[in-house]
CSV table of C-alpha atoms in Angstrom, one decimal:
chain,number,residue,atom,x,y,z
U,1,MET,CA,-37.5,-105.9,-26.9
U,2,ASN,CA,-39.5,-103.0,-28.2
U,3,MET,CA,-38.5,-99.3,-28.2
U,4,LYS,CA,-40.7,-98.5,-25.1
U,5,GLN,CA,-39.1,-101.2,-23.0
U,6,LEU,CA,-35.6,-100.2,-24.2
U,7,LYS,CA,-36.3,-96.5,-23.1
U,8,SER,CA,-37.5,-97.7,-19.7
U,9,HIS,CA,-34.4,-99.8,-19.2
U,10,ILE,CA,-32.1,-96.9,-20.2
U,11,LYS,CA,-33.9,-94.6,-17.8
U,12,THR,CA,-33.5,-97.1,-14.9
U,13,LEU,CA,-29.8,-97.6,-15.6
U,14,MET,CA,-29.3,-93.8,-15.8
U,15,ALA,CA,-31.0,-93.4,-12.4
U,16,ILE,CA,-28.8,-96.1,-10.9
U,17,ALA,CA,-25.7,-94.5,-12.4
U,18,THR,CA,-26.6,-91.1,-11.1
U,19,CYS,CA,-27.1,-92.4,-7.6
U,20,MET,CA,-23.7,-94.2,-7.7
U,21,VAL,CA,-22.0,-91.0,-8.9
U,22,VAL,CA,-23.7,-88.8,-6.3
U,23,THR,CA,-22.7,-91.1,-3.4
U,24,SER,CA,-19.2,-92.0,-4.7
U,25,CYS,CA,-18.3,-88.3,-5.2
U,26,GLY,CA,-19.3,-87.4,-1.6
U,27,TRP,CA,-22.1,-85.1,-2.6
U,28,VAL,CA,-24.3,-87.0,-0.2
U,29,GLU,CA,-23.0,-88.0,3.2
U,30,PHE,CA,-24.6,-90.7,5.2
U,31,GLU,CA,-24.4,-90.1,9.0
U,32,THR,CA,-23.2,-92.9,11.1
U,33,SER,CA,-22.8,-92.9,14.9
U,34,GLY,CA,-19.9,-95.3,15.1
U,35,ASN,CA,-21.9,-97.3,17.7
U,36,GLY,CA,-22.2,-100.4,15.5
U,37,HIS,CA,-24.5,-103.0,17.0
U,38,LEU,CA,-25.1,-100.8,20.1
U,39,ASP,CA,-27.5,-98.5,18.2
U,40,GLY,CA,-31.1,-99.7,18.3
U,41,TYR,CA,-34.0,-100.5,20.5
U,42,TRP,CA,-33.3,-103.0,23.3
U,43,HIS,CA,-35.7,-105.0,25.5
U,44,MET,CA,-34.3,-105.9,29.0
U,45,THR,CA,-34.7,-109.7,29.3
U,46,SER,CA,-33.1,-110.3,32.7
U,47,VAL,CA,-31.2,-108.8,35.6
U,48,ASP,CA,-28.7,-110.8,37.5
U,49,SER,CA,-27.6,-109.8,41.0
U,50,LEU,CA,-23.9,-110.5,41.1
U,51,ASP,CA,-23.8,-110.3,44.9
U,52,SER,CA,-26.6,-112.7,45.6
U,53,GLY,CA,-26.7,-114.8,42.4
U,54,VAL,CA,-30.4,-114.1,42.0
U,55,THR,CA,-31.8,-113.6,38.5
U,56,ARG,CA,-34.9,-111.7,37.7
U,57,ASP,CA,-36.7,-112.7,34.5
U,58,MET,CA,-37.8,-109.5,32.7
U,59,HIS,CA,-39.1,-111.1,29.5
U,60,GLU,CA,-42.7,-110.2,30.3
U,61,GLU,CA,-41.8,-106.7,31.6
U,62,ARG,CA,-41.7,-103.7,29.3
U,63,VAL,CA,-38.3,-102.1,30.1
U,64,PHE,CA,-36.5,-100.7,27.1
U,65,TRP,CA,-33.2,-98.9,26.3
U,66,SER,CA,-32.9,-97.0,23.0
U,67,VAL,CA,-29.5,-96.0,21.8
U,68,GLN,CA,-28.8,-93.6,18.9
U,69,GLY,CA,-25.8,-91.4,18.4
U,70,SER,CA,-24.7,-90.2,21.9
U,71,LEU,CA,-28.2,-90.5,23.4
U,72,LEU,CA,-29.6,-93.3,25.6
U,73,ILE,CA,-33.3,-93.3,26.4
U,74,VAL,CA,-34.6,-95.6,29.0
U,75,TYR,CA,-38.3,-96.2,28.9
U,76,SER,CA,-41.1,-98.2,30.4
U,77,PRO,CA,-44.8,-97.5,29.8
U,78,ASP,CA,-45.7,-99.5,32.9
U,79,PHE,CA,-43.9,-97.4,35.6
U,80,THR,CA,-46.2,-95.3,37.7
U,81,ASN,CA,-44.1,-94.3,40.7
U,82,THR,CA,-41.0,-93.2,38.7
U,83,PRO,CA,-40.6,-91.4,35.4
U,84,GLN,CA,-41.5,-93.5,32.4
U,85,ARG,CA,-38.8,-92.0,30.2
U,86,ILE,CA,-35.3,-90.7,31.0
U,87,VAL,CA,-32.9,-89.3,28.5
U,88,CYS,CA,-29.1,-89.7,29.1
U,89,GLN,CA,-25.9,-88.8,27.4
U,90,PHE,CA,-23.4,-91.7,27.2
U,91,THR,CA,-19.9,-92.3,26.2
U,92,ARG,CA,-18.5,-95.6,24.9
U,93,GLU,CA,-14.8,-96.3,25.0
U,94,ASN,CA,-13.4,-99.8,24.4
U,95,LYS,CA,-15.8,-102.0,26.4
U,96,GLN,CA,-17.0,-99.3,28.8
U,97,LEU,CA,-20.4,-97.7,28.6
U,98,THR,CA,-20.7,-94.6,30.8
U,99,ILE,CA,-24.1,-93.0,31.3
U,100,ILE,CA,-24.0,-89.4,32.2
U,101,GLU,CA,-26.4,-86.5,32.7
U,102,PRO,CA,-29.7,-88.3,33.0
U,103,HIS,CA,-32.7,-86.1,32.5
U,104,ILE,CA,-36.4,-86.8,33.0
U,105,PHE,CA,-38.1,-86.6,29.7
U,106,ASP,CA,-40.5,-83.7,30.4
U,107,ARG,CA,-40.4,-81.1,27.6
U,108,ALA,CA,-42.9,-78.8,29.2
U,109,GLY,CA,-40.9,-78.9,32.5
U,110,GLY,CA,-37.6,-78.3,30.8
U,111,ASP,CA,-36.3,-81.9,31.0
U,112,PRO,CA,-35.0,-81.6,34.6
U,113,LEU,CA,-31.8,-83.3,35.7
U,114,VAL,CA,-32.3,-86.6,37.6
U,115,GLU,CA,-31.2,-86.0,41.2
U,116,ASP,CA,-32.8,-89.0,42.9
U,117,ILE,CA,-31.1,-92.3,42.0
U,118,GLU,CA,-34.3,-94.1,42.9
U,119,GLN,CA,-35.8,-92.8,39.6
U,120,LEU,CA,-33.1,-94.8,37.7
U,121,ARG,CA,-33.0,-98.0,39.6
U,122,PRO,CA,-36.0,-99.6,37.9
U,123,PHE,CA,-34.0,-99.3,34.6
U,124,GLY,CA,-30.9,-101.1,36.1
U,125,ILE,CA,-29.0,-97.9,36.7
U,126,ASN,CA,-27.7,-97.5,40.3
U,127,LYS,CA,-25.5,-94.4,40.0
U,128,LEU,CA,-26.1,-91.0,38.5
U,129,ASP,CA,-22.9,-91.5,36.4
U,130,GLU,CA,-23.1,-95.3,36.0
U,131,ARG,CA,-20.3,-97.3,34.3
U,132,PHE,CA,-21.1,-100.6,32.6
U,133,LYS,CA,-18.7,-103.1,31.2
U,134,ILE,CA,-19.9,-104.4,27.9
U,135,THR,CA,-19.5,-108.2,28.1
U,136,THR,CA,-21.6,-109.2,25.0
U,137,LEU,CA,-22.6,-107.1,22.0
U,138,THR,CA,-23.9,-108.7,18.9
U,139,SER,CA,-26.5,-107.7,16.4
U,140,ASN,CA,-29.3,-109.1,18.6
U,141,HIS,CA,-27.9,-109.5,22.2
U,142,LEU,CA,-26.4,-107.0,24.7
U,143,THR,CA,-25.0,-107.9,28.1
U,144,ILE,CA,-23.6,-105.1,30.4
U,145,GLU,CA,-22.6,-105.3,34.0
U,146,THR,CA,-21.5,-103.3,37.0
U,147,GLU,CA,-20.0,-104.6,40.2
U,148,ALA,CA,-23.5,-105.4,41.4
U,149,LEU,CA,-25.6,-106.2,38.4
U,150,ARG,CA,-25.6,-107.9,35.0
U,151,LEU,CA,-28.3,-106.6,32.6
U,152,ASN,CA,-29.3,-108.7,29.6
U,153,PHE,CA,-31.1,-107.3,26.5
U,154,ARG,CA,-32.3,-108.5,23.2
U,155,LYS,CA,-32.7,-106.2,20.2
U,156,MET,CA,-36.2,-105.5,19.0
């Protein structure tokens, strides 16, 4: 190994050591939400009616839920009669996911609060403050349900 290569290796090791010291001493904090596998971009793949036993295949439809921190954004670029994007707060305790304060994503209009439940129904939400039971949550699959519906998602 020549002197130039040795200097290059030493610089690399020093950079790695510096990064390790900075992170181990707490000088840099990485923000985590505590949501685990729930965080991410989810594609709705099916909706099961628990009352009638009918399943609607949603694989070809573009209905998405995006979770990050305490925000849930429900979105579909295909909706024309309802808002395409709604932003909600949510809480998660044990195996309960509670959606609260849904707002229509409209920055110019002040992100108005959703008052008509019909704007949420295409996303599988049937109450303004909806509670879902989380029945399955893995790194690539999410199943949540209410008394009436079971929503199945796959992570994108």
